[in-house]
XYZ file of C-alpha atoms in Angstrom:
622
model
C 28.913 231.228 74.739
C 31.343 229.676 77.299
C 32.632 232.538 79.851
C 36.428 233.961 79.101
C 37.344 232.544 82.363
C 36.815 229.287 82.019
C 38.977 228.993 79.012
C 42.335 228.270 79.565
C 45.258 229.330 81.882
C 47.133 231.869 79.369
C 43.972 233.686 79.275
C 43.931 233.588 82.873
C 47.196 235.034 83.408
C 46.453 238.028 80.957
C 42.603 239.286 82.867
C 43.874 238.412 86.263
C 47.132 240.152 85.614
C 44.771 243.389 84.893
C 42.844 242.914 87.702
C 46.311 242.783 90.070
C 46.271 239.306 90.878
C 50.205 237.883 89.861
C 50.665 234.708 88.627
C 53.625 234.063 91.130
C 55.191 235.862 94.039
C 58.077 235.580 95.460
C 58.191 234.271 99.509
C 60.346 235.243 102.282
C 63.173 233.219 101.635
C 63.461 234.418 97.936
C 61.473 231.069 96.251
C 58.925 231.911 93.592
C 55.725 230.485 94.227
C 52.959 229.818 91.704
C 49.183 230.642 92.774
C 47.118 228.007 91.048
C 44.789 228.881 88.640
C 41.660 227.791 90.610
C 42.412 230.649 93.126
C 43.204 233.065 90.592
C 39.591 231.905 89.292
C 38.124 232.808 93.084
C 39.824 235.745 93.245
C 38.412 236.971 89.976
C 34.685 236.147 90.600
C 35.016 237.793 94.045
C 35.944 240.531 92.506
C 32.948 240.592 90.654
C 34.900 240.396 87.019
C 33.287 240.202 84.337
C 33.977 237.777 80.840
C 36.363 240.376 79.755
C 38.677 243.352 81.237
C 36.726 246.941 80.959
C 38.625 249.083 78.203
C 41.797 250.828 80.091
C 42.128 248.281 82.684
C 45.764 248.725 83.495
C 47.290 246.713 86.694
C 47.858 248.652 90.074
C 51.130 250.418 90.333
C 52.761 250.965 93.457
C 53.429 254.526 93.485
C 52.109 257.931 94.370
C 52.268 261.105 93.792
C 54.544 264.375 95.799
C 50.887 265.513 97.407
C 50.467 262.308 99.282
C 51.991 262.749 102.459
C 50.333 262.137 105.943
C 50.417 264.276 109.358
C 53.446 264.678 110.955
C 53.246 267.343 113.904
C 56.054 270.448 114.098
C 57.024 268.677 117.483
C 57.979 265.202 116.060
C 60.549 266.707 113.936
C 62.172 268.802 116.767
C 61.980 265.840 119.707
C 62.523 261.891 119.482
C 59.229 260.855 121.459
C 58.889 257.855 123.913
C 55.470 256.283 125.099
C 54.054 253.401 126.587
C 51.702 250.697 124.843
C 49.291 248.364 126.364
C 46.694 246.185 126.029
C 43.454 247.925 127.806
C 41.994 244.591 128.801
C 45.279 243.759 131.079
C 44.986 246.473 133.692
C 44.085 245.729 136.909
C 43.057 248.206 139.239
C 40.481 248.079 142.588
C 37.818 249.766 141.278
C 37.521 247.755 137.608
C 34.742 245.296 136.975
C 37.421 242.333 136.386
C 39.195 244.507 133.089
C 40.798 247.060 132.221
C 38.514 250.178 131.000
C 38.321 253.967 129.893
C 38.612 255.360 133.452
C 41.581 252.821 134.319
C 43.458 254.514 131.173
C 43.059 257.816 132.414
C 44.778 256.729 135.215
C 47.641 255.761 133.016
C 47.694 258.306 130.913
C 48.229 260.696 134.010
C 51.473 258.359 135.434
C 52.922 258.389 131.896
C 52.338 262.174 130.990
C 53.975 262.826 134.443
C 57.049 260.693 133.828
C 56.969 262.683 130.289
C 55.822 260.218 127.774
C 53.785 261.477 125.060
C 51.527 259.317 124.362
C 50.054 256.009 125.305
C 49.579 253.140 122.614
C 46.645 250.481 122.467
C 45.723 247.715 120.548
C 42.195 247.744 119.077
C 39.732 248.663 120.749
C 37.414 247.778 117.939
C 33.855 245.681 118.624
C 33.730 242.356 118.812
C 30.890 239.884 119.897
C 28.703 240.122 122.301
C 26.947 237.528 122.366
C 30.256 235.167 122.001
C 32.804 236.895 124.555
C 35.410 234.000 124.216
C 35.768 235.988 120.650
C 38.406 237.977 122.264
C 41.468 238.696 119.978
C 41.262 242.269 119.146
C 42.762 241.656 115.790
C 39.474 239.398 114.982
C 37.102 242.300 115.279
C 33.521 242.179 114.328
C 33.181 245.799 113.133
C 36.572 248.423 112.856
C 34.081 251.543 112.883
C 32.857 250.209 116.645
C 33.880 250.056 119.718
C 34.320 247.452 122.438
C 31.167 248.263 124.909
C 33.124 245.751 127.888
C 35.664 249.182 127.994
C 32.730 251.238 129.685
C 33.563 252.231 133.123
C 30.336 251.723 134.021
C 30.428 253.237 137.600
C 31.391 256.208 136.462
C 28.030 256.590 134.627
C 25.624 259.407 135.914
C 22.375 257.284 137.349
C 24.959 254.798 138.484
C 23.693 252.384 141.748
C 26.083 250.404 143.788
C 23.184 248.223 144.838
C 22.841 247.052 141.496
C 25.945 245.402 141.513
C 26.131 241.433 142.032
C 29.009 241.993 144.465
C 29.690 238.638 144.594
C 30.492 237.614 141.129
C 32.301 241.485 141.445
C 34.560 240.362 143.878
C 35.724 236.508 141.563
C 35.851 239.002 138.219
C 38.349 240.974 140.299
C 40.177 238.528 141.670
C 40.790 236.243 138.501
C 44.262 236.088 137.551
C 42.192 235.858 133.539
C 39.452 237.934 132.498
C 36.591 236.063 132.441
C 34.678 237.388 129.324
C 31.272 235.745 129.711
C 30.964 237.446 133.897
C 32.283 240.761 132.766
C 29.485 240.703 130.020
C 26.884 239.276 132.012
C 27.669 242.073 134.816
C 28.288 245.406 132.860
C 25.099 244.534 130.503
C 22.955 244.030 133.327
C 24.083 247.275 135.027
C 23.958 249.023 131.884
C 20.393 248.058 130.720
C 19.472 249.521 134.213
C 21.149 253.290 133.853
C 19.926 252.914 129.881
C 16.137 252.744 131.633
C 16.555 255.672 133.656
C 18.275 257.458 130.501
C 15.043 257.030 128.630
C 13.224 258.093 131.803
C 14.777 261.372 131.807
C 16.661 261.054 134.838
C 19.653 263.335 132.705
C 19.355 266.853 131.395
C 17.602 267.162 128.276
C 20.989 267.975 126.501
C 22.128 264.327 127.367
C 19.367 263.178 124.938
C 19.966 265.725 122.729
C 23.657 264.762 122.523
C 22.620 261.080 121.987
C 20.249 261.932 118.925
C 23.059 263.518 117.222
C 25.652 260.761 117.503
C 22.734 258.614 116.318
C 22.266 260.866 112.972
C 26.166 261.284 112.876
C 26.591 257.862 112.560
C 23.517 256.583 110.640
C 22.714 253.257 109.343
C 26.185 251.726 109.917
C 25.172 252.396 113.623
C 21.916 250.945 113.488
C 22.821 248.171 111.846
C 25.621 247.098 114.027
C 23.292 247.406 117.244
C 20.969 245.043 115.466
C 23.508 242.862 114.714
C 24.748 242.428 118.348
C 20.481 242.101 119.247
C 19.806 239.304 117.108
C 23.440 237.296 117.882
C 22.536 238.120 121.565
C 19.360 236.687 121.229
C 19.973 233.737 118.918
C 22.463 232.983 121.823
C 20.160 231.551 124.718
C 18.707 229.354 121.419
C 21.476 228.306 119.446
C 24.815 229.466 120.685
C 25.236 233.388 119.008
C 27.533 232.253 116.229
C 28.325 234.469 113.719
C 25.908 235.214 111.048
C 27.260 232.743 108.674
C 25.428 230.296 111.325
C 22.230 231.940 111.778
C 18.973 230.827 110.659
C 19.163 231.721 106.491
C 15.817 234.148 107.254
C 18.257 236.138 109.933
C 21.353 236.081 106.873
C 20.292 239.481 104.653
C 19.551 242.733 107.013
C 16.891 243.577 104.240
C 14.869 240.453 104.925
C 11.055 240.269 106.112
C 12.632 238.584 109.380
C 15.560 240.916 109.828
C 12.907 243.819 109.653
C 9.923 241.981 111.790
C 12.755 241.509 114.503
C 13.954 245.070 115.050
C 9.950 246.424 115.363
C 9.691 243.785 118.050
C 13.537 244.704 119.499
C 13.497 248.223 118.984
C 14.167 249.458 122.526
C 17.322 246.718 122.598
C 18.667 248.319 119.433
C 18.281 251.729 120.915
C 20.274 250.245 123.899
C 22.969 248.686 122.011
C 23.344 251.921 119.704
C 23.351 253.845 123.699
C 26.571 251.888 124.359
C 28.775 252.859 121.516
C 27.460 256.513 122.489
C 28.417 255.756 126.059
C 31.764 254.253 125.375
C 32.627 257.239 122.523
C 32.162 259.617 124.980
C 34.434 258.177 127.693
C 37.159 257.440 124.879
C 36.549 260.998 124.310
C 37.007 262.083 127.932
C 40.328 259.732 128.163
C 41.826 261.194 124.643
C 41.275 264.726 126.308
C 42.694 263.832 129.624
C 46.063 262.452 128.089
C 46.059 265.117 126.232
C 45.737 267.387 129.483
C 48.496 265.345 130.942
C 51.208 266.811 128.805
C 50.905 263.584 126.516
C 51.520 265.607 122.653
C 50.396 262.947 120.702
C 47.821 261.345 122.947
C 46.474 258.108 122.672
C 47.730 255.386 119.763
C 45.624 253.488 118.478
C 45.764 250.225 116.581
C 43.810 249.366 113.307
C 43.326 245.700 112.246
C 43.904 244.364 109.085
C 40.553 243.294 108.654
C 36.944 241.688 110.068
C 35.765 238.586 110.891
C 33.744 236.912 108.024
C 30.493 236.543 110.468
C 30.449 239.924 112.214
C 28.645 243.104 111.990
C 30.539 244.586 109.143
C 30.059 241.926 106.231
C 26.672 241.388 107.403
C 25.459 245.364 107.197
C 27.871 245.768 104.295
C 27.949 242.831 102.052
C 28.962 244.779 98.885
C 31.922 246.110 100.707
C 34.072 242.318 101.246
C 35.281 239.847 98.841
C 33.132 236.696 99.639
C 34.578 233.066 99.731
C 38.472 234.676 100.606
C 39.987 235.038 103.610
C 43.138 236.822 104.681
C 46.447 234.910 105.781
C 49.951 234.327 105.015
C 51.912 232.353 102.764
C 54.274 229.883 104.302
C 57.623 230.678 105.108
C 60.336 229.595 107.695
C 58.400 230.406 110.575
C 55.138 228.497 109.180
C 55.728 226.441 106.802
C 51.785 225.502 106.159
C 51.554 229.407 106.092
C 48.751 231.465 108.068
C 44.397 231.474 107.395
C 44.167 234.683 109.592
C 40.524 234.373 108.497
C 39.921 237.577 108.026
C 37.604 239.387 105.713
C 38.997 241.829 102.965
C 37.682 244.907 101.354
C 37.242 245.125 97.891
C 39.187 247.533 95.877
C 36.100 247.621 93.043
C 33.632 248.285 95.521
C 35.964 250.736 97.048
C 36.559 252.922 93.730
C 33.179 252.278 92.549
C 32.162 254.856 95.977
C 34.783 256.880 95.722
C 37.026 255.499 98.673
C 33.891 256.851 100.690
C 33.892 253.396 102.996
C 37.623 253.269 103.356
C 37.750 257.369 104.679
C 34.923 256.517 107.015
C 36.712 253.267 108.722
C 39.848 255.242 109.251
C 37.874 258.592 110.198
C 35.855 255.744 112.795
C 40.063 255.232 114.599
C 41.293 258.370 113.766
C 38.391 260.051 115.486
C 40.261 260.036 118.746
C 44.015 259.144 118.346
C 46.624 261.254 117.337
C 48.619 258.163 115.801
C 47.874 255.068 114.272
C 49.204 251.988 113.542
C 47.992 250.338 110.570
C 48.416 246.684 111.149
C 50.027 244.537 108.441
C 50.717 247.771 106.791
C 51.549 245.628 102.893
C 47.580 245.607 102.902
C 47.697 249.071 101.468
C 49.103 247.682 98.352
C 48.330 243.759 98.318
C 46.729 241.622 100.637
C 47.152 237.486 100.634
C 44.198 235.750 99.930
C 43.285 231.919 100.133
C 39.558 230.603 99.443
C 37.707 229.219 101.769
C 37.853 225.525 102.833
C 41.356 226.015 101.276
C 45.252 226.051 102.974
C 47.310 228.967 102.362
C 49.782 226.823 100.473
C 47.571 227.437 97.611
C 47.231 231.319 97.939
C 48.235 234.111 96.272
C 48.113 238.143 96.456
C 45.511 240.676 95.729
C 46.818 244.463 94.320
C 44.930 247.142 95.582
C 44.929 250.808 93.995
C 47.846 251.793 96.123
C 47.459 255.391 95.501
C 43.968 255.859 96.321
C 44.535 253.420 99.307
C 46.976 255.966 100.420
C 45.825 258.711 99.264
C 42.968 258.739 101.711
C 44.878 257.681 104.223
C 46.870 260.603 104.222
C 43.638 262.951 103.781
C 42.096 261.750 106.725
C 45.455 262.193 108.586
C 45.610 265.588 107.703
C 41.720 265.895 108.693
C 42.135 264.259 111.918
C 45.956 265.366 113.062
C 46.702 261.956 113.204
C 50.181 260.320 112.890
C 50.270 257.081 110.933
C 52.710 253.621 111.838
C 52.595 251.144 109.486
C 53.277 247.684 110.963
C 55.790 246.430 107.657
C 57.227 242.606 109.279
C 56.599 239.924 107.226
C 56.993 239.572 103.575
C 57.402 243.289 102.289
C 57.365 243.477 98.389
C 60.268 245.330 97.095
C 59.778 249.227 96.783
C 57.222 249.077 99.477
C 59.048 250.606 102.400
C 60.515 253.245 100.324
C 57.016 254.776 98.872
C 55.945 254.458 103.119
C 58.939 257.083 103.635
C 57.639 258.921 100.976
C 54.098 259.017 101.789
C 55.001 260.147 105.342
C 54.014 256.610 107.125
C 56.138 255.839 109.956
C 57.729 252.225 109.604
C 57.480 250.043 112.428
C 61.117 248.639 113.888
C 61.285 245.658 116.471
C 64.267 245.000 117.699
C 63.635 241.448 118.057
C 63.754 241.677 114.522
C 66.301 243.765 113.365
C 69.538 243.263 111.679
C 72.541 241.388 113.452
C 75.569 241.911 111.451
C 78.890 239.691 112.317
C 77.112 239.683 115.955
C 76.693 243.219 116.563
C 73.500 245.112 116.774
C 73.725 248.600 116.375
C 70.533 250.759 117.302
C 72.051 253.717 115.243
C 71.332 252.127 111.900
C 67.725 252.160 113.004
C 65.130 253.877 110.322
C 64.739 257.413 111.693
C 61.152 257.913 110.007
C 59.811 254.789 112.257
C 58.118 253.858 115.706
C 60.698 251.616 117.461
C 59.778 249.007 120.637
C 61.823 245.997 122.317
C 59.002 243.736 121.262
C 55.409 242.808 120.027
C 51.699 241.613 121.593
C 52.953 238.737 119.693
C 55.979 237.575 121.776
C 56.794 237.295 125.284
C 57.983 240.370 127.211
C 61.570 240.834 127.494
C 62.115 238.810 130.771
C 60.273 235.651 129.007
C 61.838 236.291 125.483
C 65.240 236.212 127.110
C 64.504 232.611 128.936
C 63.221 231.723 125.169
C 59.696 230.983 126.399
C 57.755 231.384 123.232
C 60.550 228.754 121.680
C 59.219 226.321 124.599
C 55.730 226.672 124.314
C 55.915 227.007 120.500
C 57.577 223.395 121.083
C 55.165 221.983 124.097
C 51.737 223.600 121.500
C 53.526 220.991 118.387
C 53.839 224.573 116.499
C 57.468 223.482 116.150
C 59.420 220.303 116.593
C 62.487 219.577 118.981
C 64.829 219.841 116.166
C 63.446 223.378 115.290
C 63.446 224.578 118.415
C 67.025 223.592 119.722
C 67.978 226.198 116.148
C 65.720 228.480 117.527
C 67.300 228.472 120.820
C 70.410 229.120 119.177
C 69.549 231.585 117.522
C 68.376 233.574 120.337
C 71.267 232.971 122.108
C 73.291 235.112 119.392
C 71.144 237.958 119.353
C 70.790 237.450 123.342
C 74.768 237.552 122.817
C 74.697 240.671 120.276
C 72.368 242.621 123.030
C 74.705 242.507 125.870
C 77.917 243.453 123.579
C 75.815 246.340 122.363
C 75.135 247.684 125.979
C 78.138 246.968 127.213
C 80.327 249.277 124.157
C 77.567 251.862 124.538
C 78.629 251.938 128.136
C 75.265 251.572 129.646
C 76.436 248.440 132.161
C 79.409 247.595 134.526
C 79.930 244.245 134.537
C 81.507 242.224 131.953
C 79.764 240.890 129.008
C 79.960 237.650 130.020
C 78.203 238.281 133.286
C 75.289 240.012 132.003
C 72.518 237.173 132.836
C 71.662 235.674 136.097
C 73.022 231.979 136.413
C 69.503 230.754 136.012
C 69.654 232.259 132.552
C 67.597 235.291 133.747
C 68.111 238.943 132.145
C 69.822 240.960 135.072
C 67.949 244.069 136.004
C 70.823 246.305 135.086
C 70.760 245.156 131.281
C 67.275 245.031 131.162
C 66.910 248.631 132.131
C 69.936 249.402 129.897
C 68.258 247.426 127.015
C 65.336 250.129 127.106
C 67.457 253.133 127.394
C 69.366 251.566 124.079
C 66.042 251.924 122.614
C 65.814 255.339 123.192
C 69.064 255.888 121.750
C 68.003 254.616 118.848
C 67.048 257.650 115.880
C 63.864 256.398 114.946
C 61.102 259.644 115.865
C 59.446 257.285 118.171
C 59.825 254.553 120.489
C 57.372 252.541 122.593
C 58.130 250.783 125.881
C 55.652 247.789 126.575
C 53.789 248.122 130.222
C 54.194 244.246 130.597
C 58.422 245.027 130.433
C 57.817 248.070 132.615
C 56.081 246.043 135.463
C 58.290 243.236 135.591
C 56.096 240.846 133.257
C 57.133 237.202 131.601
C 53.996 236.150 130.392
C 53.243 236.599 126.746
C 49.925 238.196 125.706
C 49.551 236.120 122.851
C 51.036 232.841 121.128
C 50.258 232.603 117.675
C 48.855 229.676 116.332
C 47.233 228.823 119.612
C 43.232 228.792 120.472
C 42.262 226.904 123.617
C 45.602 225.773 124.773
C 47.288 228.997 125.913
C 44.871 231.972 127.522
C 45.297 234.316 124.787
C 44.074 237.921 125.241
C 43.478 237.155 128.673
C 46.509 237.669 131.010
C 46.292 240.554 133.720
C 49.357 242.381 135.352
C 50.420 241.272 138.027
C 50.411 245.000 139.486
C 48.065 247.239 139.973
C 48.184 250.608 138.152
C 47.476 252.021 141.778
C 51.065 250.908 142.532
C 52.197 251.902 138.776
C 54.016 255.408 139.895
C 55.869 253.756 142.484
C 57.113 250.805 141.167
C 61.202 250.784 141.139
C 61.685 248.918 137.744
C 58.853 250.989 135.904
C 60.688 254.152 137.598
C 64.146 253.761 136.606
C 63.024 252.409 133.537
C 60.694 256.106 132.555
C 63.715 257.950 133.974
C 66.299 256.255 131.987
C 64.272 256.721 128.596
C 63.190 260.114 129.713
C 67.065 261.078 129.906
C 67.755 259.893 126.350
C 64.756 261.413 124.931
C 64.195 264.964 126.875
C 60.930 266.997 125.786
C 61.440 270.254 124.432
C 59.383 273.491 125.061
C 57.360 273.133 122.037
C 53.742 272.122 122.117
């Protein structure tokens, strides 16, 4: 008998339908776009569908119910809050090993708290590959419920030796202007294999190894199996490169093979080393979520929480059943990209997910929520449908995914509650219809860029901001305001053939107008002197006066919270990241320029706090 899927496209429509896969969607720019039935097809046999729907299939609805509501804290609805995001990696300090790390946070946490911030934002700090340290985009992780063991200040480990220390390649790390992945690996692993040796020597209390068994039990076979992960990629690496596991020898493929099992009795002290480090860097996250807190910083640290997982790291590999094999996630095309976006990205599937319960989906949030008291939730729409393309495939021929929205926010909120946490959700891109209004409702902050916002007849006004949101100047994305004025991603977006000449001289344009719809806005909210039309340099420069009055027109604005970016705050014009790029721009590995040493006494960072802080005053309340 010839399966029910193979039949014929009206039939398709009907199961797929039931399984919340749409026939169509409808873009950016309003067009309706047909998914083709082949990827309908893919998307039904990842799923794991059988000939015919179960009895009382009905499609996901996008809706919840009055009891789903996440954490909001007594003090965010009294005081509009202002903070300062970062990427960890970027600080610079003396004392860092050539990146930024738990210790050099603390630092910042203490300068922020004392110019009365209340809380300090990060991107992901989730693990990603040891063994292949050019792997360095945060939003490619290779496991969300890990962290990133290159964020250990490792001198500030008990059994800690200075001679150790290959002060030589030290010094170059330090010195780079870009973080050089492979030396910081190649020095903080050496150093920490020696103060893991006199760990199991006993050269710390007994308590220390007491401590360490429980966060072993605590965190089980998810733990185990992501240290074993990072052994066998680190050792496949002096062989045959460390790939991902999609590359390894096919014995090496299945954690439950004879070979898989053979190599951790032989590696077992290495996987006891690897599961030391996420102990190691836990506890200093621990010690720098405590500290900010300590600093007067309400909310603490923010935290960022990718969409999803590389296909050949440590999470598909120790949880197969969990992912939706032969899809990755992307974007359809639109104005920006018109060939669309293959983020290539794992995604969760919502069978296996309400087969257990939601069980894997509370315990990856739990994993970031551990330690923040807000999260973003990056590419928020993922919550209710995620865009999926097959592999080998373009995204031209993709098409959405419907998850159970109220379970998917349901837990959400539970953990929020559990944890005290505050939840963002990051809603740019193509937001279905109803979506933003069920966030309100569930309590999710939205997430506002100004970049981004509304321009009506060439006025911006702030006020009309979404109160229930998270507001900022800008994104890791694009360039910090003094490169974004200049229209510096436009150029490079034009030099990397992402765009042509013709699209960026309308690009250009358009900046100027919003450029143009900035400096009327300061000026009639009576935050500059000089005229409107003098409000750049003649080189085309933002003047310091409108860029400081820029960020105190953010914290007029009446969203809860806002976020000023330390790149803007130390006088930065390089952007972090350019989409679309690999090898041809150093993504995720720009420095500052400055030193946090120098952070407190910087004059633009300190007119800029003080300007903000006078907007956005903090009450009594704790």
């Amino acid at each position: 008998m010839s399966s029910k899927l193979e039949i014929d496209a009206a039939d398709i429509d009907g199961i797929a339908a039931l399984h919340g896969i749409p026939a169509t969607y409808e873009d950016l720019q309003g067009e309706v776009r047909e998914v083709p039935v082949s990827t309908r097809r893919h998307i039904l046999k990842a799923l794991g569908a059988g000939d015919l729907p179960p009895a009382g299939l009905s499609p996901p609805q996008m809706d919840i119910d009055g009891s789903t509501r996440c954490y909001l804290p007594p003090f965010l609805e009294a005081d509009r809050l202002w903070g300062v995001s970062l990427q960890l990696y970027e600080l610079r300090s003396s004392r860092n090993w050539g990146i930024g790390d738990f210790a050099d946070l603390k630092v910042v946490c203490g300068v922020a708290g004392a110019a009365g911030a209340d809380f300090v934002g990060l991107s992901p700090l989730h693990a990603l590959f040891l063994a292949q340290p050019s792997r360095c985009s945060p939003y490619s992780p290779s496991n969300r419920k890990f962290l990133n063991p290159l964020y250990i200040a490792v001198d500030q480990l008990p059994g800690f030796d200075e001679a150790w220390v290959d002060r030589e390649l030290l010094s170059g790390l330090r010195a780079s202007e870009t973080i050089d992945y492979q030396g910081v690996t190649t020095l903080k692993l050496s150093v920490l294999r020696k103060i893991w040796a006199g760990f199991k020597d006993g050269d710390v209390p007994r308590d220390e190894h007491e401590a360490f068994r429980q966060f072993r039990a605590a965190r089980g076979e998810d733990l185990r199996l992501h240290a074993l992960f990072d052994v066998i990629a680190l050792e496949l690496a002096g062989r045959e490169g460390g790939r991902g596991w999609s590359d390894w020898p096919e014995e090496y493929r299945s954690h439950g093979s004879e070979a898989v099992k053979h190599f951790e009795r032989e590696h077992q002290d290495e996987v006891e080393f690897h599961c030391w480090l996420q102990w190691i860097a836990s506890r200093q996250l621990a010690d720098a979520a405590h500290h900010a807190r300590a600093s007067g910083l309400r909310v603490g640290l923010y935290f960022d929480f990718a969409v999803g997982e590389a296909p050949d790291g440590s999470s598909t590999w120790s949880r197969p059943d969990l992912v939706l094999p032969g899809l990755r996630v992307g974007a359809p095309p639109d104005v920006f990209s018109t060939s669309g976006q293959d983020w290539s990205l794992a995604a969760l599937s919502p069978r296996a997910l309400k087969a257990q319960e939601m069980r894997p989906y509370d315990e990856l949030l739990d994993a970031s929520m551990e330690y923040s008291g807000a999260l973003r939730i990056d590419h928020a729409m993922g919550l209710w449908q995620l865009f999926l393309l097959p592999d080998g495939e373009t995204p031209a021929v993709g098409g959405y995914l419907r998850y159970p929205f109220q379970d998917m926010a349901g837990t959400l909120a539970k953990v929020s509650h559990r944890r005290k946490t505050i939840v963002i959700g990051e809603d740019l891109g193509n937001v279905p219809i109803g979506f933003r209004e069920v966030m309100e409702k569930a309590g999710i902050l939205g997430y506002r860029v100004f970049y981004f916002e509304p321009i009506e007849g060439g006025v911006f006004d702030p006020s009309r901001v979404l109160r229930l949101s998270l507001a900022c100047l800008s994104t890791h994305d694009l360039p910090p305001l003094i490169g974004w004025w200049r229209g510096d991603d436009i150029l490079l977006a034009e030099k990397f053939g992402l765009t042509d000449e013709a699209g960026a001289a309308v690009s250009m344009r358009e900046r100027q107008a919003r450029r143009s719809a900035f400096t009327r806005a300061v000026r009639d909210a009576d935050l500059v002197s000089e005229p409107v039309a003098g409000l750049s340099e003649p080189s085309g420069a933002i003047s310091e006066e409108v860029f400081i009055a820029l960020h105190q027109l953010l914290a007029r604005s009446p969203s809860l919270m806002v976020t000023l970016r330390l790149a803007d705050l130390v006088g930065e014009d390089r952007a972090t990241n350019v989409p679309g790029t690999s090898d041809a721009y150093p993504n995720w590995r720009l420095k500052l320029r400055l030193p946090i040493e120098e952070l407190a006494s910087s004059s633009l960072f300190t007119r800029i706090v003080a300007a903000v802080a006078s907007e956005r005053p903090k009450a009594d309340s704790g």
